[in-house]
């Protein structure tokens, strides 16, 4: 298994050819899931005592398994938050894998961590966080939110009187599900302001004023969203920052999806206030065109993150020794062993320069405006709200929830497009509507036109 022979060389060439084909393909099927039993029937037993051979296994992958995945970077995949890694980043993901770098400590991963940090400096510069602020790459937005909330909670509990308290955080119902899920993981309560529109200073003030004294004493953080997943809405970051400052609360901004738009001059002002955050989540695997998985957590005060996350163990002491001095990513987030997942982003940034990133993000924003206009001009379609960032919510007049579901499946089954419905809160009710989220700059106006045509 660990020997080099002709078979290995041949397999390397096959894998490289596959990767080149995948990276350079312009026309691709969108891909769709197949039931596990059907896949089993197609591929049979693959894990055996003696192995089925690399060529055989790879052929099964190419013939039956690869297309049972949605091509997340297909130009007509506009569901959830799509992805569109640059070809340079994908290529360097191969290099990252081939390099076997342990990215926890500088002692073992200095070269890779150096590159990650160069990319991180650029991300931090987009936020306007003050000098001393920095960040680390995580497996995604969920892990970034968790790492930030653990830091906030530990900071809160530094005070003697807070030691045994169960914490409480405030967010809005527009916050991503991972914020609610991670509150469970760290066993803190979460109070959700009942509005899917931008969370404003006054609403936050009212919510805090409505707390009992016992609740107020447990409240330690507010999570604002810099681009809700459902509708691209940005909370009133300046107003929320002011409240957090005045009330001595941790201010976290979840910009996992929207954070990429910090680079875009046309919308940068919408994020004003983000520079006052104590911590920020941004996912390069969303709108910074990195391959999965790559999230990032940024902190104003890195020492607080280190206090919360640095692991101790006799076998780890060497990493903290004089000769190993350097930046240790493990100290600032929940993982010990980690892939240097910021490395593909670094390569792509270095190769293309940051202006190309700006252009690609601006294109996503533009596509949302174009789609908005097409919808407004269409007799059977209506915007639910103005497009925000790259999200467009719209309704097909007269359609019931099941019509949207049927339409989604039909287009997906045909291999044409994947556009999924969502629910949006209007007044006291949730309406099922259709949703576009644009990330991929290769999506064309014709793609949008054709998709809308299938709703006629
Ligand atoms: C605003 C927001 N926060 C957090 C997440 C979770 O990120 P991940 O799926 O990378 O864990 C998402 C994912 O869509 C998101 O949009």
PDB file of N, CA and C in Angstrom, residues 60-119:
ATOM      1  N   UNK A  60     -15.811   2.544 -11.156  1.00  0.00           N
ATOM      2  CA  UNK A  60     -17.132   2.590 -10.518  1.00  0.00           C
ATOM      3  C   UNK A  60     -17.477   4.027 -10.134  1.00  0.00           C
ATOM      4  N   UNK A  61     -16.473   4.709  -9.624  1.00  0.00           N
ATOM      5  CA  UNK A  61     -16.686   6.125  -9.264  1.00  0.00           C
ATOM      6  C   UNK A  61     -17.130   6.926 -10.499  1.00  0.00           C
ATOM      7  N   UNK A  62     -16.364   6.767 -11.590  1.00  0.00           N
ATOM      8  CA  UNK A  62     -16.637   7.573 -12.782  1.00  0.00           C
ATOM      9  C   UNK A  62     -17.987   7.214 -13.405  1.00  0.00           C
ATOM     10  N   UNK A  63     -18.295   5.906 -13.403  1.00  0.00           N
ATOM     11  CA  UNK A  63     -19.486   5.436 -14.113  1.00  0.00           C
ATOM     12  C   UNK A  63     -20.765   5.667 -13.306  1.00  0.00           C
ATOM     13  N   UNK A  64     -20.715   5.407 -12.009  1.00  0.00           N
ATOM     14  CA  UNK A  64     -21.973   5.400 -11.250  1.00  0.00           C
ATOM     15  C   UNK A  64     -22.053   6.426 -10.117  1.00  0.00           C
ATOM     16  N   UNK A  65     -20.917   6.769  -9.544  1.00  0.00           N
ATOM     17  CA  UNK A  65     -20.979   7.531  -8.293  1.00  0.00           C
ATOM     18  C   UNK A  65     -20.808   9.045  -8.478  1.00  0.00           C
ATOM     19  N   UNK A  66     -19.938   9.442  -9.389  1.00  0.00           N
ATOM     20  CA  UNK A  66     -19.638  10.873  -9.532  1.00  0.00           C
ATOM     21  C   UNK A  66     -20.907  11.673  -9.827  1.00  0.00           C
ATOM     22  N   UNK A  67     -21.740  11.155 -10.706  1.00  0.00           N
ATOM     23  CA  UNK A  67     -22.936  11.910 -11.079  1.00  0.00           C
ATOM     24  C   UNK A  67     -24.089  11.774 -10.098  1.00  0.00           C
ATOM     25  N   UNK A  68     -23.877  11.003  -9.051  1.00  0.00           N
ATOM     26  CA  UNK A  68     -24.890  10.961  -7.990  1.00  0.00           C
ATOM     27  C   UNK A  68     -24.649  12.108  -7.006  1.00  0.00           C
ATOM     28  N   UNK A  69     -23.759  13.017  -7.369  1.00  0.00           N
ATOM     29  CA  UNK A  69     -23.530  14.227  -6.579  1.00  0.00           C
ATOM     30  C   UNK A  69     -23.962  15.422  -7.416  1.00  0.00           C
ATOM     31  N   UNK A  70     -24.574  16.390  -6.749  1.00  0.00           N
ATOM     32  CA  UNK A  70     -24.894  17.628  -7.466  1.00  0.00           C
ATOM     33  C   UNK A  70     -23.594  18.387  -7.688  1.00  0.00           C
ATOM     34  N   UNK A  71     -23.413  18.844  -8.905  1.00  0.00           N
ATOM     35  CA  UNK A  71     -22.234  19.661  -9.221  1.00  0.00           C
ATOM     36  C   UNK A  71     -22.525  21.052  -8.681  1.00  0.00           C
ATOM     37  N   UNK A  72     -21.978  21.269  -7.514  1.00  0.00           N
ATOM     38  CA  UNK A  72     -22.338  22.458  -6.736  1.00  0.00           C
ATOM     39  C   UNK A  72     -21.932  23.741  -7.470  1.00  0.00           C
ATOM     40  N   UNK A  73     -20.953  23.621  -8.371  1.00  0.00           N
ATOM     41  CA  UNK A  73     -20.487  24.787  -9.122  1.00  0.00           C
ATOM     42  C   UNK A  73     -21.065  24.837 -10.535  1.00  0.00           C
ATOM     43  N   UNK A  74     -22.170  24.109 -10.743  1.00  0.00           N
ATOM     44  CA  UNK A  74     -22.850  24.193 -12.033  1.00  0.00           C
ATOM     45  C   UNK A  74     -23.518  25.572 -12.140  1.00  0.00           C
ATOM     46  N   UNK A  75     -23.428  26.226 -13.300  1.00  0.00           N
ATOM     47  CA  UNK A  75     -23.980  27.591 -13.395  1.00  0.00           C
ATOM     48  C   UNK A  75     -25.480  27.694 -13.150  1.00  0.00           C
ATOM     49  N   UNK A  76     -26.208  26.576 -13.293  1.00  0.00           N
ATOM     50  CA  UNK A  76     -27.641  26.640 -12.989  1.00  0.00           C
ATOM     51  C   UNK A  76     -27.958  25.965 -11.650  1.00  0.00           C
ATOM     52  N   UNK A  77     -26.952  25.816 -10.819  1.00  0.00           N
ATOM     53  CA  UNK A  77     -27.201  25.424  -9.427  1.00  0.00           C
ATOM     54  C   UNK A  77     -27.285  26.713  -8.620  1.00  0.00           C
ATOM     55  N   UNK A  78     -28.507  27.098  -8.312  1.00  0.00           N
ATOM     56  CA  UNK A  78     -28.717  28.384  -7.629  1.00  0.00           C
ATOM     57  C   UNK A  78     -29.438  28.163  -6.302  1.00  0.00           C
ATOM     58  N   UNK A  79     -29.298  26.957  -5.743  1.00  0.00           N
ATOM     59  CA  UNK A  79     -29.993  26.600  -4.507  1.00  0.00           C
ATOM     60  C   UNK A  79     -29.074  26.798  -3.303  1.00  0.00           C
ATOM     61  N   UNK A  80     -29.689  26.869  -2.114  1.00  0.00           N
ATOM     62  CA  UNK A  80     -28.937  27.007  -0.854  1.00  0.00           C
ATOM     63  C   UNK A  80     -27.897  28.122  -1.017  1.00  0.00           C
ATOM     64  N   UNK A  81     -26.645  27.870  -0.586  1.00  0.00           N
ATOM     65  CA  UNK A  81     -25.568  28.795  -0.979  1.00  0.00           C
ATOM     66  C   UNK A  81     -24.662  27.980  -1.900  1.00  0.00           C
ATOM     67  N   UNK A  82     -24.691  28.270  -3.193  1.00  0.00           N
ATOM     68  CA  UNK A  82     -23.850  27.470  -4.089  1.00  0.00           C
ATOM     69  C   UNK A  82     -22.369  27.779  -3.868  1.00  0.00           C
ATOM     70  N   UNK A  83     -21.532  27.098  -4.622  1.00  0.00           N
ATOM     71  CA  UNK A  83     -20.097  27.379  -4.522  1.00  0.00           C
ATOM     72  C   UNK A  83     -19.545  27.458  -5.939  1.00  0.00           C
ATOM     73  N   UNK A  84     -18.415  28.059  -6.055  1.00  0.00           N
ATOM     74  CA  UNK A  84     -17.807  28.168  -7.374  1.00  0.00           C
ATOM     75  C   UNK A  84     -16.300  28.347  -7.222  1.00  0.00           C
ATOM     76  N   UNK A  85     -15.634  27.291  -6.730  1.00  0.00           N
ATOM     77  CA  UNK A  85     -14.196  27.439  -6.504  1.00  0.00           C
ATOM     78  C   UNK A  85     -13.461  27.779  -7.795  1.00  0.00           C
ATOM     79  N   UNK A  86     -12.441  28.622  -7.686  1.00  0.00           N
ATOM     80  CA  UNK A  86     -11.651  28.934  -8.879  1.00  0.00           C
ATOM     81  C   UNK A  86     -10.873  27.680  -9.268  1.00  0.00           C
ATOM     82  N   UNK A  87     -10.528  27.626 -10.534  1.00  0.00           N
ATOM     83  CA  UNK A  87      -9.787  26.448 -10.997  1.00  0.00           C
ATOM     84  C   UNK A  87      -8.414  26.392 -10.325  1.00  0.00           C
ATOM     85  N   UNK A  88      -7.851  27.579 -10.096  1.00  0.00           N
ATOM     86  CA  UNK A  88      -6.549  27.633  -9.417  1.00  0.00           C
ATOM     87  C   UNK A  88      -6.662  27.058  -8.003  1.00  0.00           C
ATOM     88  N   UNK A  89      -7.736  27.399  -7.320  1.00  0.00           N
ATOM     89  CA  UNK A  89      -7.907  26.920  -5.938  1.00  0.00           C
ATOM     90  C   UNK A  89      -8.112  25.403  -5.921  1.00  0.00           C
ATOM     91  N   UNK A  90      -8.865  24.909  -6.908  1.00  0.00           N
ATOM     92  CA  UNK A  90      -9.083  23.448  -6.962  1.00  0.00           C
ATOM     93  C   UNK A  90      -7.742  22.743  -7.208  1.00  0.00           C
ATOM     94  N   UNK A  91      -6.965  23.299  -8.129  1.00  0.00           N
ATOM     95  CA  UNK A  91      -5.661  22.665  -8.421  1.00  0.00           C
ATOM     96  C   UNK A  91      -4.795  22.634  -7.160  1.00  0.00           C
ATOM     97  N   UNK A  92      -4.834  23.735  -6.417  1.00  0.00           N
ATOM     98  CA  UNK A  92      -3.960  23.769  -5.245  1.00  0.00           C
ATOM     99  C   UNK A  92      -4.526  22.955  -4.086  1.00  0.00           C
ATOM    100  N   UNK A  93      -5.803  22.604  -4.181  1.00  0.00           N
ATOM    101  CA  UNK A  93      -6.355  21.671  -3.210  1.00  0.00           C
ATOM    102  C   UNK A  93      -5.691  20.310  -3.403  1.00  0.00           C
ATOM    103  N   UNK A  94      -5.404  19.986  -4.673  1.00  0.00           N
ATOM    104  CA  UNK A  94      -4.681  18.737  -4.947  1.00  0.00           C
ATOM    105  C   UNK A  94      -3.284  18.802  -4.335  1.00  0.00           C
ATOM    106  N   UNK A  95      -2.645  19.956  -4.497  1.00  0.00           N
ATOM    107  CA  UNK A  95      -1.290  20.128  -3.942  1.00  0.00           C
ATOM    108  C   UNK A  95      -1.350  20.041  -2.413  1.00  0.00           C
ATOM    109  N   UNK A  96      -2.393  20.653  -1.843  1.00  0.00           N
ATOM    110  CA  UNK A  96      -2.550  20.623  -0.381  1.00  0.00           C
ATOM    111  C   UNK A  96      -2.656  19.169   0.096  1.00  0.00           C
ATOM    112  N   UNK A  97      -3.463  18.378  -0.616  1.00  0.00           N
ATOM    113  CA  UNK A  97      -3.620  16.967  -0.233  1.00  0.00           C
ATOM    114  C   UNK A  97      -2.306  16.217  -0.382  1.00  0.00           C
ATOM    115  N   UNK A  98      -1.638  16.456  -1.517  1.00  0.00           N
ATOM    116  CA  UNK A  98      -0.406  15.708  -1.804  1.00  0.00           C
ATOM    117  C   UNK A  98       0.706  16.075  -0.831  1.00  0.00           C
ATOM    118  N   UNK A  99       0.588  17.240  -0.183  1.00  0.00           N
ATOM    119  CA  UNK A  99       1.681  17.712   0.678  1.00  0.00           C
ATOM    120  C   UNK A  99       1.604  17.191   2.116  1.00  0.00           C
ATOM    121  N   UNK A 100       0.480  16.590   2.487  1.00  0.00           N
ATOM    122  CA  UNK A 100       0.321  16.029   3.857  1.00  0.00           C
ATOM    123  C   UNK A 100       0.832  16.978   4.947  1.00  0.00           C
ATOM    124  N   UNK A 101       0.239  18.122   5.036  1.00  0.00           N
ATOM    125  CA  UNK A 101       0.685  19.097   6.043  1.00  0.00           C
ATOM    126  C   UNK A 101      -0.229  19.035   7.262  1.00  0.00           C
ATOM    127  N   UNK A 102       0.395  18.966   8.427  1.00  0.00           N
ATOM    128  CA  UNK A 102      -0.358  19.031   9.679  1.00  0.00           C
ATOM    129  C   UNK A 102      -0.444  20.510  10.042  1.00  0.00           C
ATOM    130  N   UNK A 103      -1.640  21.067   9.972  1.00  0.00           N
ATOM    131  CA  UNK A 103      -1.776  22.523  10.068  1.00  0.00           C
ATOM    132  C   UNK A 103      -2.110  23.061  11.446  1.00  0.00           C
ATOM    133  N   UNK A 104      -1.811  22.285  12.475  1.00  0.00           N
ATOM    134  CA  UNK A 104      -2.155  22.760  13.820  1.00  0.00           C
ATOM    135  C   UNK A 104      -1.098  23.703  14.378  1.00  0.00           C
ATOM    136  N   UNK A 105       0.184  23.319  14.198  1.00  0.00           N
ATOM    137  CA  UNK A 105       1.285  24.060  14.834  1.00  0.00           C
ATOM    138  C   UNK A 105       2.316  24.485  13.803  1.00  0.00           C
ATOM    139  N   UNK A 106       2.877  25.661  14.042  1.00  0.00           N
ATOM    140  CA  UNK A 106       3.918  26.219  13.169  1.00  0.00           C
ATOM    141  C   UNK A 106       5.076  25.247  13.022  1.00  0.00           C
ATOM    142  N   UNK A 107       5.404  24.551  14.101  1.00  0.00           N
ATOM    143  CA  UNK A 107       6.544  23.631  14.096  1.00  0.00           C
ATOM    144  C   UNK A 107       6.447  22.617  12.946  1.00  0.00           C
ATOM    145  N   UNK A 108       5.211  22.196  12.634  1.00  0.00           N
ATOM    146  CA  UNK A 108       5.053  21.185  11.584  1.00  0.00           C
ATOM    147  C   UNK A 108       4.548  21.746  10.265  1.00  0.00           C
ATOM    148  N   UNK A 109       3.857  22.878  10.347  1.00  0.00           N
ATOM    149  CA  UNK A 109       3.208  23.350   9.104  1.00  0.00           C
ATOM    150  C   UNK A 109       3.548  24.787   8.741  1.00  0.00           C
ATOM    151  N   UNK A 110       4.779  25.220   9.082  1.00  0.00           N
ATOM    152  CA  UNK A 110       5.119  26.645   8.915  1.00  0.00           C
ATOM    153  C   UNK A 110       4.839  27.174   7.506  1.00  0.00           C
ATOM    154  N   UNK A 111       5.256  26.426   6.484  1.00  0.00           N
ATOM    155  CA  UNK A 111       5.097  26.922   5.109  1.00  0.00           C
ATOM    156  C   UNK A 111       3.636  27.107   4.743  1.00  0.00           C
ATOM    157  N   UNK A 112       2.840  26.100   5.068  1.00  0.00           N
ATOM    158  CA  UNK A 112       1.407  26.160   4.759  1.00  0.00           C
ATOM    159  C   UNK A 112       0.707  27.234   5.584  1.00  0.00           C
ATOM    160  N   UNK A 113       1.054  27.298   6.869  1.00  0.00           N
ATOM    161  CA  UNK A 113       0.397  28.277   7.752  1.00  0.00           C
ATOM    162  C   UNK A 113       0.793  29.702   7.337  1.00  0.00           C
ATOM    163  N   UNK A 114       2.035  29.868   6.893  1.00  0.00           N
ATOM    164  CA  UNK A 114       2.461  31.191   6.412  1.00  0.00           C
ATOM    165  C   UNK A 114       1.535  31.651   5.268  1.00  0.00           C
ATOM    166  N   UNK A 115       1.312  30.740   4.313  1.00  0.00           N
ATOM    167  CA  UNK A 115       0.450  31.086   3.174  1.00  0.00           C
ATOM    168  C   UNK A 115      -0.977  31.391   3.643  1.00  0.00           C
ATOM    169  N   UNK A 116      -1.498  30.548   4.530  1.00  0.00           N
ATOM    170  CA  UNK A 116      -2.845  30.792   5.071  1.00  0.00           C
ATOM    171  C   UNK A 116      -2.918  32.184   5.681  1.00  0.00           C
ATOM    172  N   UNK A 117      -1.870  32.534   6.414  1.00  0.00           N
ATOM    173  CA  UNK A 117      -1.888  33.825   7.110  1.00  0.00           C
ATOM    174  C   UNK A 117      -1.832  35.004   6.145  1.00  0.00           C
ATOM    175  N   UNK A 118      -1.145  34.806   5.019  1.00  0.00           N
ATOM    176  CA  UNK A 118      -1.130  35.874   4.011  1.00  0.00           C
ATOM    177  C   UNK A 118      -2.558  36.100   3.488  1.00  0.00           C
ATOM    178  N   UNK A 119      -3.248  34.996   3.215  1.00  0.00           N
ATOM    179  CA  UNK A 119      -4.642  35.118   2.742  1.00  0.00           C
ATOM    180  C   UNK A 119      -5.516  35.719   3.847  1.00  0.00           C
TER     181      UNK A 119
END
